[in-house]
Short mmCIF file of C-alpha atoms and ligand atoms in Angstrom, two decimals:
data_model
loop_
_atom_site.label_atom_id
_atom_site.label_comp_id
_atom_site.label_asym_id
_atom_site.label_seq_id
_atom_site.Cartn_x
_atom_site.Cartn_y
_atom_site.Cartn_z
CA MET A 165 7.14 -5.84 11.84
CA HIS A 166 9.92 -6.11 14.36
CA ASP A 167 12.76 -3.73 14.45
CA SER A 168 16.25 -5.06 14.55
CA GLY A 169 17.82 -6.15 17.75
CA ASN A 170 14.92 -7.46 19.76
CA ASP A 171 14.89 -11.07 18.69
CA HIS A 172 18.39 -12.34 19.05
CA SER A 173 17.23 -14.38 22.02
CA ARG A 174 14.82 -16.47 19.98
CA PRO A 175 15.61 -20.19 20.13
CA SER A 176 17.52 -21.19 17.03
CA VAL A 177 15.64 -22.97 14.27
CA GLN A 178 16.31 -26.70 13.88
CA ASN A 179 14.41 -27.23 10.65
CA TRP A 180 12.90 -24.55 8.39
CA GLN A 181 10.27 -27.01 7.19
CA THR A 182 8.77 -27.76 10.61
CA ASP A 183 10.12 -25.13 13.02
CA PHE A 184 10.59 -21.90 11.05
CA ASP A 185 10.66 -18.55 12.80
CA HIS A 186 10.21 -15.50 10.58
CA GLN A 187 11.41 -13.21 13.39
CA HIS A 188 14.71 -15.01 13.83
CA PRO A 189 17.77 -13.11 12.53
CA ASP A 190 18.75 -16.23 10.54
CA TYR A 191 15.54 -15.87 8.54
CA ALA A 192 16.21 -12.20 7.82
CA ALA A 193 19.73 -13.10 6.71
CA ALA A 194 18.81 -15.82 4.22
CA ALA A 195 15.08 -15.73 3.50
CA PRO A 196 15.28 -16.34 -0.29
CA THR A 197 17.38 -19.48 0.26
CA ILE A 198 14.96 -20.71 2.91
CA TRP A 199 11.93 -20.15 0.63
CA GLU A 200 13.65 -22.04 -2.16
CA GLN A 201 14.43 -24.93 0.19
CA ILE A 202 10.79 -25.07 1.28
CA ARG A 203 9.48 -24.78 -2.29
CA THR A 204 11.56 -27.71 -3.48
CA SER A 205 11.06 -29.89 -0.39
CA GLY A 206 7.92 -31.61 -1.65
CA CYS A 207 5.56 -29.36 0.32
CA PRO A 208 5.78 -25.65 -0.49
CA ILE A 209 3.96 -24.72 2.73
CA ALA A 210 6.00 -24.93 5.92
CA HIS A 211 4.55 -25.18 9.42
CA SER A 212 5.88 -24.24 12.83
CA GLU A 213 4.56 -24.69 16.36
CA ARG A 214 5.90 -21.26 17.23
CA TYR A 215 3.47 -18.42 18.00
CA GLY A 216 0.74 -20.96 18.71
CA GLY A 217 0.92 -22.51 15.24
CA THR A 218 2.02 -20.71 12.07
CA TRP A 219 2.00 -21.63 8.36
CA LEU A 220 4.35 -20.26 5.71
CA PRO A 221 3.29 -20.61 2.07
CA THR A 222 6.12 -19.88 -0.39
CA SER A 223 4.62 -20.07 -3.88
CA HIS A 224 3.00 -17.14 -5.62
CA ASP A 225 -0.18 -19.09 -6.30
CA ASP A 226 -0.66 -20.12 -2.66
CA VAL A 227 0.03 -16.61 -1.38
CA ALA A 228 -2.47 -15.23 -3.91
CA ALA A 229 -5.14 -17.83 -3.06
CA ILE A 230 -4.87 -17.20 0.70
CA SER A 231 -4.93 -13.42 0.14
CA LYS A 232 -8.27 -13.85 -1.61
CA ASP A 233 -9.97 -16.35 0.72
CA TYR A 234 -11.53 -13.94 3.20
CA GLU A 235 -13.79 -16.61 4.66
CA HIS A 236 -11.08 -18.83 6.15
CA PHE A 237 -8.25 -16.31 6.48
CA SER A 238 -9.21 -13.34 8.62
CA SER A 239 -7.43 -9.99 8.81
CA GLN A 240 -8.32 -9.55 12.49
CA GLY A 241 -4.66 -10.39 13.09
CA VAL A 242 -2.09 -9.20 10.54
CA VAL A 243 1.07 -9.25 12.67
CA VAL A 244 2.06 -12.63 14.10
CA THR A 245 2.32 -12.51 17.90
CA GLU A 246 2.46 -14.96 20.79
CA TYR A 247 -1.05 -14.02 21.83
CA ARG A 248 -4.21 -13.58 19.76
CA PRO A 249 -5.63 -10.07 19.30
CA ASP A 250 -8.85 -9.56 21.21
CA ILE A 251 -11.28 -9.04 18.45
CA PRO A 252 -13.50 -5.96 18.35
CA ALA A 253 -15.28 -7.11 15.18
CA PRO A 254 -16.02 -5.91 12.60
CA MET A 255 -13.32 -3.22 12.59
CA GLY A 256 -10.36 -4.72 14.38
CA TYR A 257 -7.84 -2.35 15.93
CA ALA A 258 -6.86 -0.51 12.76
CA PRO A 259 -9.52 -0.42 10.05
CA PRO A 260 -9.40 -1.27 7.17
CA ILE A 261 -6.30 -3.45 7.48
CA THR A 262 -7.75 -5.43 10.41
CA SER A 263 -11.29 -5.56 9.00
CA ASP A 264 -12.93 -8.36 7.05
CA PRO A 265 -15.74 -8.08 4.50
CA PRO A 266 -18.27 -6.57 4.40
CA PHE A 267 -17.11 -3.83 6.81
CA HIS A 268 -13.68 -3.72 5.18
CA GLN A 269 -14.90 -2.11 1.96
CA ILE A 270 -16.81 0.57 3.87
CA ALA A 271 -13.78 1.54 5.93
CA ARG A 272 -11.49 1.37 2.90
CA SER A 273 -13.60 3.51 0.60
CA ILE A 274 -13.55 6.34 3.16
CA LEU A 275 -9.80 6.62 2.51
CA LEU A 276 -9.37 5.81 -1.16
CA LYS A 277 -9.81 9.25 -2.67
CA PHE A 278 -6.93 10.65 -0.59
CA PHE A 279 -4.56 8.12 -2.13
CA SER A 280 -5.62 8.04 -5.79
CA PRO A 281 -2.89 8.75 -8.35
CA ARG A 282 -4.13 12.31 -8.91
CA ALA A 283 -4.39 13.09 -5.22
CA ILE A 284 -0.84 11.83 -4.77
CA ASP A 285 0.49 13.94 -7.67
CA GLY A 286 -0.26 16.94 -5.46
CA TRP A 287 2.24 15.71 -2.85
CA GLU A 288 5.16 15.27 -5.23
CA PRO A 289 6.59 18.78 -4.63
CA VAL A 290 6.65 18.11 -0.87
CA ALA A 291 8.55 14.86 -1.44
CA ARG A 292 11.01 16.53 -3.78
CA ASP A 293 11.61 19.41 -1.44
CA THR A 294 12.16 17.02 1.48
CA CYS A 295 14.69 14.98 -0.51
CA ARG A 296 16.56 18.07 -1.67
CA ARG A 297 16.86 19.45 1.83
CA LEU A 298 18.13 16.14 3.16
CA ILE A 299 20.63 15.92 0.30
CA ALA A 300 21.84 19.47 0.89
CA ASP A 301 22.47 18.51 4.54
CA ILE A 302 24.45 15.46 3.51
CA GLN A 303 26.46 17.47 0.97
CA GLY A 304 27.22 19.96 3.72
CA ARG A 305 28.52 17.19 5.94
CA ILE A 306 30.64 15.74 3.15
CA ALA A 307 32.05 19.21 2.44
CA VAL A 308 33.33 19.51 6.01
CA GLY A 309 35.04 16.16 5.80
CA ASP A 310 32.45 13.69 7.06
CA ASP A 311 33.38 10.78 4.85
CA VAL A 312 30.87 8.17 6.02
CA ILE A 313 27.15 8.98 6.16
CA ASP A 314 24.45 6.66 7.41
CA CYS A 315 21.93 7.05 4.62
CA ALA A 316 19.17 5.08 6.35
CA GLN A 317 19.29 7.47 9.30
CA SER A 318 20.03 10.65 7.31
CA TYR A 319 17.93 10.11 4.18
CA SER A 320 15.54 7.21 3.58
CA GLN A 321 14.00 7.32 7.05
CA HIS A 322 12.76 10.92 6.82
CA ILE A 323 11.07 10.96 3.44
CA PRO A 324 7.80 9.19 4.31
CA VAL A 325 7.44 11.03 7.63
CA MET A 326 7.03 14.54 6.22
CA ILE A 327 4.15 13.73 3.89
CA MET A 328 2.35 11.58 6.44
CA ALA A 329 2.59 14.38 9.02
CA ASP A 330 1.38 17.01 6.53
CA MET A 331 -1.44 14.81 5.28
CA LEU A 332 -2.68 14.17 8.80
CA GLY A 333 -1.99 17.72 9.95
CA LEU A 334 0.42 16.57 12.67
CA PRO A 335 3.71 18.33 13.49
CA ARG A 336 6.58 17.24 11.23
CA GLU A 337 8.90 17.26 14.24
CA ASP A 338 6.94 14.31 15.64
CA GLY A 339 8.74 11.95 13.27
CA ASP A 340 10.88 10.50 16.05
CA LEU A 341 7.77 9.97 18.11
CA PHE A 342 6.07 8.14 15.21
CA ARG A 343 9.05 5.83 14.91
CA ARG A 344 8.99 5.16 18.65
CA PHE A 345 5.28 4.26 18.47
CA ILE A 346 5.89 1.93 15.56
CA HIS A 347 8.73 0.30 17.45
CA ASN A 348 6.67 -0.05 20.65
CA ILE A 349 3.67 -1.56 18.92
CA MET A 350 5.78 -4.06 17.05
CA GLU A 351 7.79 -4.99 20.14
CA GLN A 352 4.67 -5.37 22.23
CA GLY A 353 3.35 -7.57 19.48
CA GLY A 354 6.27 -9.81 20.29
CA GLY A 355 5.22 -9.94 23.93
CA GLY A 356 6.86 -6.84 25.39
CA GLU A 357 5.62 -4.96 28.43
CA GLU A 358 2.45 -2.90 28.57
CA LEU A 359 3.26 0.80 28.33
CA PRO A 360 1.55 3.44 30.45
CA TYR A 361 -1.28 5.03 28.42
CA GLU A 362 0.53 8.40 28.32
CA ASP A 363 3.35 6.79 26.32
CA THR A 364 1.12 5.13 23.74
CA ILE A 365 0.09 6.14 20.25
CA ASP A 366 -3.51 5.91 21.48
CA PHE A 367 -2.92 8.72 23.97
CA TYR A 368 -1.09 10.82 21.39
CA LEU A 369 -3.83 10.41 18.82
CA ASP A 370 -6.72 10.80 21.25
CA SER A 371 -5.41 14.22 22.26
CA HIS A 372 -4.79 15.32 18.67
CA VAL A 373 -8.20 14.10 17.53
CA ALA A 374 -9.94 15.89 20.41
CA ALA A 375 -8.13 19.12 19.53
CA ARG A 376 -9.03 18.72 15.87
CA ARG A 377 -12.71 18.10 16.58
CA ALA A 378 -12.78 21.49 18.30
CA ASN A 379 -11.02 23.17 15.39
CA LEU A 380 -11.53 21.41 12.07
CA GLY A 381 -9.16 21.96 9.16
CA GLU A 382 -8.55 20.50 5.71
CA ASP A 383 -6.40 17.55 6.77
CA LEU A 384 -7.17 13.86 6.82
CA ILE A 385 -7.85 13.76 10.58
CA SER A 386 -10.47 16.50 10.20
CA TYR A 387 -11.99 14.59 7.32
CA LEU A 388 -12.20 11.39 9.36
CA CYS A 389 -13.81 13.34 12.22
CA GLN A 390 -16.60 14.33 9.81
CA ALA A 391 -16.91 11.08 7.85
CA GLU A 392 -20.05 9.00 8.25
CA ILE A 393 -21.15 5.43 7.75
CA GLU A 394 -24.86 5.18 7.02
CA GLY A 395 -25.47 8.58 8.56
CA MET A 396 -23.50 7.85 11.73
CA ALA A 397 -20.17 9.45 12.65
CA LEU A 398 -17.24 7.07 12.83
CA LEU A 399 -16.54 5.62 16.27
CA ASP A 400 -13.64 7.27 18.09
CA GLU A 401 -11.81 3.93 17.97
CA HIS A 402 -12.27 3.85 14.22
CA VAL A 403 -10.82 7.32 13.66
CA ARG A 404 -7.91 6.60 15.98
CA GLY A 405 -7.22 3.15 14.56
CA THR A 406 -7.18 4.41 10.98
CA ILE A 407 -4.75 7.23 11.77
CA ALA A 408 -2.54 4.81 13.69
CA LEU A 409 -2.63 2.49 10.68
CA LEU A 410 -1.50 5.21 8.28
CA ILE A 411 1.41 6.07 10.55
CA ILE A 412 2.38 2.45 11.13
CA ALA A 413 1.86 1.21 7.57
CA GLY A 414 3.27 4.22 5.77
CA ILE A 415 6.61 4.91 7.38
CA ASP A 416 8.78 1.83 8.09
CA THR A 417 7.59 0.24 4.87
CA THR A 418 8.60 3.10 2.58
CA TRP A 419 11.80 3.69 4.54
CA SER A 420 12.62 0.03 3.86
CA ALA A 421 11.88 0.20 0.15
CA ILE A 422 13.99 3.32 -0.38
CA GLY A 423 16.85 1.99 1.75
CA ALA A 424 16.96 -1.39 0.02
CA SER A 425 17.04 0.32 -3.39
CA MET A 426 19.97 2.48 -2.29
CA TRP A 427 21.74 -0.55 -0.86
CA HIS A 428 21.37 -2.24 -4.23
CA MET A 429 22.64 0.74 -6.20
CA ALA A 430 25.63 1.16 -3.88
CA GLN A 431 26.84 -2.27 -4.97
CA HIS A 432 26.00 -2.11 -8.69
CA PRO A 433 27.91 0.57 -10.60
CA ASP A 434 26.55 -0.85 -13.86
CA HIS A 435 22.96 -0.26 -12.67
CA ARG A 436 23.83 3.26 -11.51
CA ALA A 437 25.26 4.08 -14.92
CA ARG A 438 22.24 2.65 -16.67
CA TRP A 439 19.83 4.57 -14.43
CA ILE A 440 21.52 7.81 -15.44
CA ASN A 441 22.18 7.09 -19.12
CA GLU A 442 18.90 5.39 -19.91
CA PRO A 443 16.08 7.21 -18.10
CA ASP A 444 13.48 5.05 -19.90
CA VAL A 445 14.58 2.12 -17.80
CA GLN A 446 13.79 3.87 -14.51
CA PRO A 447 10.09 2.94 -14.25
CA PHE A 448 10.99 -0.71 -14.75
CA ALA A 449 13.90 -0.53 -12.33
CA LEU A 450 11.63 0.90 -9.63
CA GLU A 451 9.18 -1.98 -9.98
CA GLU A 452 12.09 -4.41 -9.93
CA PHE A 453 13.32 -2.87 -6.66
CA LEU A 454 9.84 -3.46 -5.27
CA ARG A 455 9.73 -7.04 -6.52
CA PHE A 456 13.23 -8.02 -5.49
CA TYR A 457 13.33 -6.26 -2.11
CA ALA A 458 9.62 -6.34 -1.25
CA PRO A 459 9.66 -5.17 2.36
CA VAL A 460 6.29 -6.37 3.67
CA THR A 461 5.06 -9.78 4.81
CA MET A 462 1.49 -9.83 6.14
CA ALA A 463 -0.34 -12.42 8.19
CA ARG A 464 -3.85 -13.80 8.59
CA LEU A 465 -5.60 -15.58 11.45
CA LEU A 466 -7.38 -18.81 10.56
CA ALA A 467 -11.07 -18.14 11.18
CA LYS A 468 -12.14 -21.71 10.38
CA ASP A 469 -10.45 -25.05 9.85
CA ILE A 470 -9.50 -25.70 6.25
CA GLU A 471 -7.47 -28.25 4.39
CA PHE A 472 -5.42 -26.00 2.13
CA GLU A 473 -3.31 -27.74 -0.51
CA GLY A 474 -3.21 -30.79 1.75
CA CYS A 475 -2.27 -28.83 4.87
CA PRO A 476 -4.61 -29.21 7.86
CA MET A 477 -4.90 -25.58 8.94
CA LYS A 478 -6.75 -25.05 12.22
CA ALA A 479 -8.87 -22.13 13.41
CA GLY A 480 -6.77 -19.88 15.63
CA GLU A 481 -3.48 -20.61 13.86
CA TRP A 482 -1.60 -17.98 11.89
CA THR A 483 -0.57 -18.01 8.28
CA LEU A 484 2.03 -15.64 6.99
CA LEU A 485 1.60 -13.99 3.60
CA PRO A 486 5.19 -13.56 2.45
CA PHE A 487 4.73 -11.33 -0.60
CA PRO A 488 8.54 -11.21 -0.87
CA ALA A 489 8.56 -15.01 -1.35
CA ALA A 490 5.77 -14.83 -3.93
CA ASN A 491 7.95 -12.32 -5.78
CA ARG A 492 10.82 -14.83 -6.01
CA ASP A 493 8.78 -17.84 -7.13
CA PRO A 494 10.50 -19.32 -10.22
CA ALA A 495 7.20 -20.87 -11.32
CA PHE A 496 5.77 -17.37 -11.65
CA PHE A 497 8.75 -15.21 -12.71
CA ASP A 498 11.49 -15.83 -15.26
CA ARG A 499 14.92 -15.56 -13.66
CA ALA A 500 13.15 -15.02 -10.34
CA ASP A 501 16.36 -14.80 -8.31
CA GLU A 502 18.00 -12.30 -10.63
CA PHE A 503 17.60 -8.53 -10.44
CA VAL A 504 16.59 -7.69 -14.01
CA MET A 505 16.70 -3.93 -14.22
CA ASP A 506 14.45 -3.62 -17.28
CA ARG A 507 12.07 -6.49 -16.46
CA ALA A 508 9.08 -5.75 -18.69
CA ARG A 509 6.71 -8.39 -17.31
CA ASN A 510 6.55 -7.85 -13.59
CA ARG A 511 3.29 -8.74 -11.88
CA HIS A 512 4.89 -8.49 -8.47
CA ALA A 513 2.87 -8.54 -5.27
CA ALA A 514 4.87 -6.12 -3.10
CA PHE A 515 1.69 -4.19 -2.28
CA GLY A 516 -0.40 -7.28 -1.61
CA LEU A 517 -3.16 -8.92 -3.64
CA GLY A 518 -6.92 -8.76 -3.40
CA ILE A 519 -9.11 -6.37 -1.44
CA HIS A 520 -6.43 -5.20 1.01
CA ARG A 521 -4.13 -3.93 -1.77
CA CYS A 522 -1.95 -1.29 -0.14
CA ILE A 523 -3.89 1.96 -0.05
CA GLY A 524 -0.61 3.82 0.04
CA SER A 525 0.84 2.18 -3.06
CA ASN A 526 0.61 5.30 -5.23
CA LEU A 527 2.16 7.39 -2.46
CA ALA A 528 4.90 4.87 -1.73
CA ARG A 529 5.78 4.58 -5.42
CA MET A 530 5.95 8.33 -5.79
CA GLU A 531 8.19 8.62 -2.72
CA LEU A 532 10.48 5.84 -3.91
CA ARG A 533 10.73 7.36 -7.39
CA VAL A 534 11.43 10.89 -6.18
CA ALA A 535 13.89 9.66 -3.53
CA MET A 536 15.86 7.72 -6.14
CA GLU A 537 15.68 10.44 -8.83
CA GLU A 538 17.00 13.09 -6.48
CA TRP A 539 19.60 10.82 -4.92
CA MET A 540 21.01 9.54 -8.21
CA GLN A 541 21.18 13.03 -9.60
CA ALA A 542 23.06 14.34 -6.57
CA PHE A 543 25.24 11.26 -6.03
CA PRO A 544 25.91 9.27 -9.19
CA GLU A 545 28.79 7.58 -7.33
CA PHE A 546 28.57 6.07 -3.85
CA GLU A 547 29.45 2.79 -2.16
CA LEU A 548 28.89 0.92 1.08
CA ALA A 549 31.45 2.13 3.59
CA ASP A 550 31.48 -1.30 5.22
CA PRO A 551 29.10 -4.02 4.04
CA ASP A 552 29.17 -5.65 7.49
CA ALA A 553 28.03 -2.47 9.17
CA VAL A 554 24.69 -2.55 7.35
CA THR A 555 21.89 -3.75 9.66
CA TRP A 556 18.45 -4.95 8.58
CA SER A 557 15.20 -5.08 10.51
CA THR A 558 13.84 -8.55 11.21
CA GLY A 559 10.23 -9.65 11.19
CA GLN A 560 7.39 -8.63 8.90
CA VAL A 561 8.88 -5.39 7.54
CA ARG A 562 12.37 -5.80 6.17
CA GLY A 563 14.77 -3.07 5.20
CA PRO A 564 18.15 -1.51 6.06
CA ARG A 565 18.18 0.39 9.35
CA GLN A 566 21.86 1.38 9.26
CA LEU A 567 23.37 2.03 5.87
CA PRO A 568 26.77 3.74 6.06
CA MET A 569 27.90 5.03 2.67
CA ARG A 570 31.07 6.58 1.35
CA PHE A 571 31.29 9.13 -1.47
CA PRO A 572 34.32 9.37 -3.75
CA ALA A 573 35.70 12.90 -3.88
CA MET B 262 -6.36 -6.16 -30.92
CA LYS B 263 -8.97 -5.60 -28.18
CA ILE B 264 -8.57 -5.07 -24.44
CA LYS B 265 -10.81 -6.88 -21.99
CA TYR B 266 -10.81 -5.17 -18.60
CA ASP B 267 -12.48 -6.86 -15.62
CA ARG B 268 -13.52 -4.18 -13.12
CA SER B 269 -14.45 -6.79 -10.51
CA ALA B 270 -10.90 -8.17 -10.47
CA CYS B 271 -9.23 -4.73 -10.47
CA GLN B 272 -7.87 -3.63 -7.08
CA GLY B 273 -6.44 -0.32 -8.18
CA HIS B 274 -2.73 -1.14 -8.35
CA ASN B 275 -2.53 1.46 -11.15
CA ARG B 276 0.19 -0.34 -13.04
CA CYS B 277 -1.86 -0.02 -16.22
CA TYR B 278 -2.31 3.72 -15.81
CA MET B 279 1.42 4.22 -15.24
CA LEU B 280 2.46 2.12 -18.23
CA ALA B 281 -0.27 3.04 -20.69
CA PRO B 282 -1.99 6.31 -19.77
CA GLU B 283 -3.27 6.55 -23.37
CA LEU B 284 -5.33 3.41 -22.74
CA PHE B 285 -6.18 3.55 -19.03
CA ASP B 286 -7.27 6.33 -16.74
CA THR B 287 -8.18 5.96 -13.06
CA ASP B 288 -11.33 7.02 -11.25
CA ASP B 289 -11.46 9.04 -8.01
CA GLU B 290 -10.88 5.93 -5.93
CA GLY B 291 -7.94 4.75 -8.03
CA TYR B 292 -9.64 1.96 -9.97
CA ALA B 293 -8.84 1.67 -13.66
CA VAL B 294 -11.01 3.11 -16.41
CA LEU B 295 -10.51 1.71 -19.90
CA LEU B 296 -10.27 4.55 -22.40
CA VAL B 297 -10.54 2.71 -25.71
CA GLU B 298 -13.59 1.09 -27.14
CA GLY B 299 -13.09 -1.49 -29.84
CA ASP B 300 -9.74 -1.92 -31.53
CA VAL B 301 -6.53 -0.67 -29.96
CA PRO B 302 -4.70 1.72 -32.30
CA ALA B 303 -1.73 -0.10 -33.83
CA ASP B 304 0.87 2.18 -32.28
CA LEU B 305 -0.49 1.43 -28.79
CA GLU B 306 -0.58 -2.35 -29.05
CA GLU B 307 2.77 -2.72 -27.33
CA LYS B 308 1.59 -0.59 -24.42
CA ALA B 309 -1.61 -2.60 -24.14
CA ARG B 310 0.43 -5.78 -23.82
CA LEU B 311 2.65 -4.17 -21.23
CA ALA B 312 -0.37 -3.13 -19.14
CA ALA B 313 -1.85 -6.63 -19.31
CA ASP B 314 1.47 -8.27 -18.47
CA ASN B 315 1.98 -6.17 -15.35
CA CYS B 316 -1.45 -6.19 -13.74
CA PRO B 317 -0.97 -8.14 -10.48
CA GLU B 318 -4.65 -9.10 -10.39
CA PHE B 319 -4.93 -10.43 -13.97
CA ALA B 320 -7.73 -7.91 -14.56
CA ILE B 321 -6.60 -7.10 -18.13
CA GLU B 322 -6.70 -9.50 -21.05
CA ILE B 323 -5.67 -8.95 -24.63
CA GLU B 324 -7.70 -10.43 -27.48
CA GLU B 325 -5.76 -10.53 -30.73
C1 HEM C 241 6.89 0.50 -0.13
C2 HEM C 241 6.04 0.80 0.80
C3 HEM C 241 4.85 -0.03 1.19
C4 HEM C 241 4.67 -1.38 1.07
C5 HEM C 241 5.63 -2.43 0.51
C6 HEM C 241 3.34 -1.67 1.57
C7 HEM C 241 2.77 -2.93 1.59
C8 HEM C 241 1.47 -3.20 1.95
C9 HEM C 241 0.85 -4.49 1.85
C10 HEM C 241 1.53 -5.76 1.38
C11 HEM C 241 -0.44 -4.36 2.25
C12 HEM C 241 -1.50 -5.47 2.25
C13 HEM C 241 -1.97 -5.81 3.60
C14 HEM C 241 -2.77 -7.11 3.65
O1 HEM C 241 -2.94 -7.81 2.66
O2 HEM C 241 -3.21 -7.41 4.77
C15 HEM C 241 -0.63 -2.98 2.63
C16 HEM C 241 -1.81 -2.45 3.12
C17 HEM C 241 -1.97 -1.13 3.49
N1 HEM C 241 -1.04 -0.12 3.36
FE1 HEM C 241 0.84 -0.30 2.61
N2 HEM C 241 2.76 -0.51 1.99
C18 HEM C 241 3.65 0.52 1.76
C19 HEM C 241 3.44 1.86 2.01
C20 HEM C 241 2.27 2.39 2.50
C21 HEM C 241 2.01 3.80 2.68
C22 HEM C 241 2.96 4.93 2.31
C23 HEM C 241 0.76 3.89 3.24
C24 HEM C 241 -0.06 5.08 3.62
C25 HEM C 241 0.22 6.16 3.98
C26 HEM C 241 0.23 2.56 3.38
C27 HEM C 241 -1.01 2.28 3.89
C28 HEM C 241 -1.60 1.03 3.83
C29 HEM C 241 -2.96 0.78 4.28
C30 HEM C 241 -3.94 1.79 4.86
C31 HEM C 241 -3.20 -0.59 4.06
C32 HEM C 241 -4.48 -1.36 4.39
C33 HEM C 241 -5.36 -1.50 3.18
C34 HEM C 241 -6.57 -2.38 3.44
O3 HEM C 241 -6.56 -3.20 4.35
O4 HEM C 241 -7.55 -2.25 2.69
N3 HEM C 241 1.17 1.67 2.92
N4 HEM C 241 0.55 -2.29 2.42
S1 SF4 C 242 -3.04 -2.76 -13.02
FE1 SF4 C 242 -4.77 -4.14 -12.83
S2 SF4 C 242 -5.48 -3.97 -10.75
FE2 SF4 C 242 -4.18 -2.25 -11.21
S3 SF4 C 242 -5.55 -0.61 -11.80
FE3 SF4 C 242 -4.84 -1.62 -13.63
S4 SF4 C 242 -6.38 -3.15 -13.99
FE4 SF4 C 242 -6.66 -2.52 -11.91
#
């Protein structure tokens, strides 16, 4: 989950079959072509010595099988780094995403009811209000002659932050801080410098959790402070890790999905017209955005040696789970490399497969839907101001980070 | 037409509930709940197929 800009120094890749690097800007620029090359090379699973040994499956079936083999493929590490996470089993740093069975289900079920479809319905007005305020701001800027607006910075980035802050009972103004934490964690993952504790998300959350314990409310942090496992309160590390997870997993990801969908629409006037004239197509278009521009690639740490589809995978190596590649597998999808706006059969894996299915999927879908509904209603016409000025993040979460748009008068 | 829903395969993606709320509800944790027993009403057969065709976990099967 690296942000753009930090990996331009990575050694260039000689061969995507034997030396791939998913954090290299060349991968971000041409991933679908690289997956297709690997798929048709005779072995659909690439390997690289980088990061201490990393595998890259590219077919839907292999990604699905690895996602569901919890015995060999552990979630103790889900972001590929140069070093191995030290492993406070059974939780990992950020339960449930870093937990394996059987603890995983316990940690997961504590959260599920907050993210069920009905619970999420209650947040829709907040999302709509957020989008409308952001749009009013942008309209104000256009009215005074601002003709190019960066929609990643002025729109898509802010939508997931408001709800996450409200849900957790944290100040909405801390959005910039959240993004800095996400950036720091992901950069450190790549081998950056240790930050002083006062600058870490751990410090930030420890102080908020302590304050909340003294003064409980109705929010998710208060709930976690009171939750129990077999009659015992959750460990402090568990509460903190879960809150950190929601912040890290909920913001960049949704920002990416909304931004990529806007990037698509900016370049496809026919799809914009169809969105507006044929509202029945919208639910299918939203799932097609998620399939085609799936922002999240996960990883697993090999817990035991296994020969997987002929590949000798060794304990301690990484394997990536490129859900975006699974979503483009021509053996699994018709016209896999085409954006089919009304695709009716779309078993995409943007939110993962198996027991770690994204807990936030109902929230993320609602945010994406509301963001696009409000945007398309306010701005039926818009275009990229300069296609070359668009920048994308590299690494395990992929989406536009600068998205300058122009609006015809 | 009958729907076979496999609760042990379901991971709560909620695609079925979004596409066919007449046939699927969700429980408090977001897992699917099949609403029809026996035959699917004829006017909902298309929606049943849609739900089955979009479940990422292959938890829904249609028996004609
Ligand atoms: C479009 C936006 C999003 C995408 C594409 C996405 C994708 C994913 C994926 C692929 C996983 C599976 C992880 C694995 O297999 O290891 C996951 C897990 C998770 N996501 Fe999301 N996510 C998004 C938004 C959100 C939001 C908004 C939240 C919450 C506020 C969230 C919270 C989580 C949590 C807690 C997990 C861990 C679940 C577990 O391990 O049981 N995500 N997400
Ligand atoms: S779409 Fe499949 S996995 Fe999702 S809730 Fe329905 S049955 Fe369960």
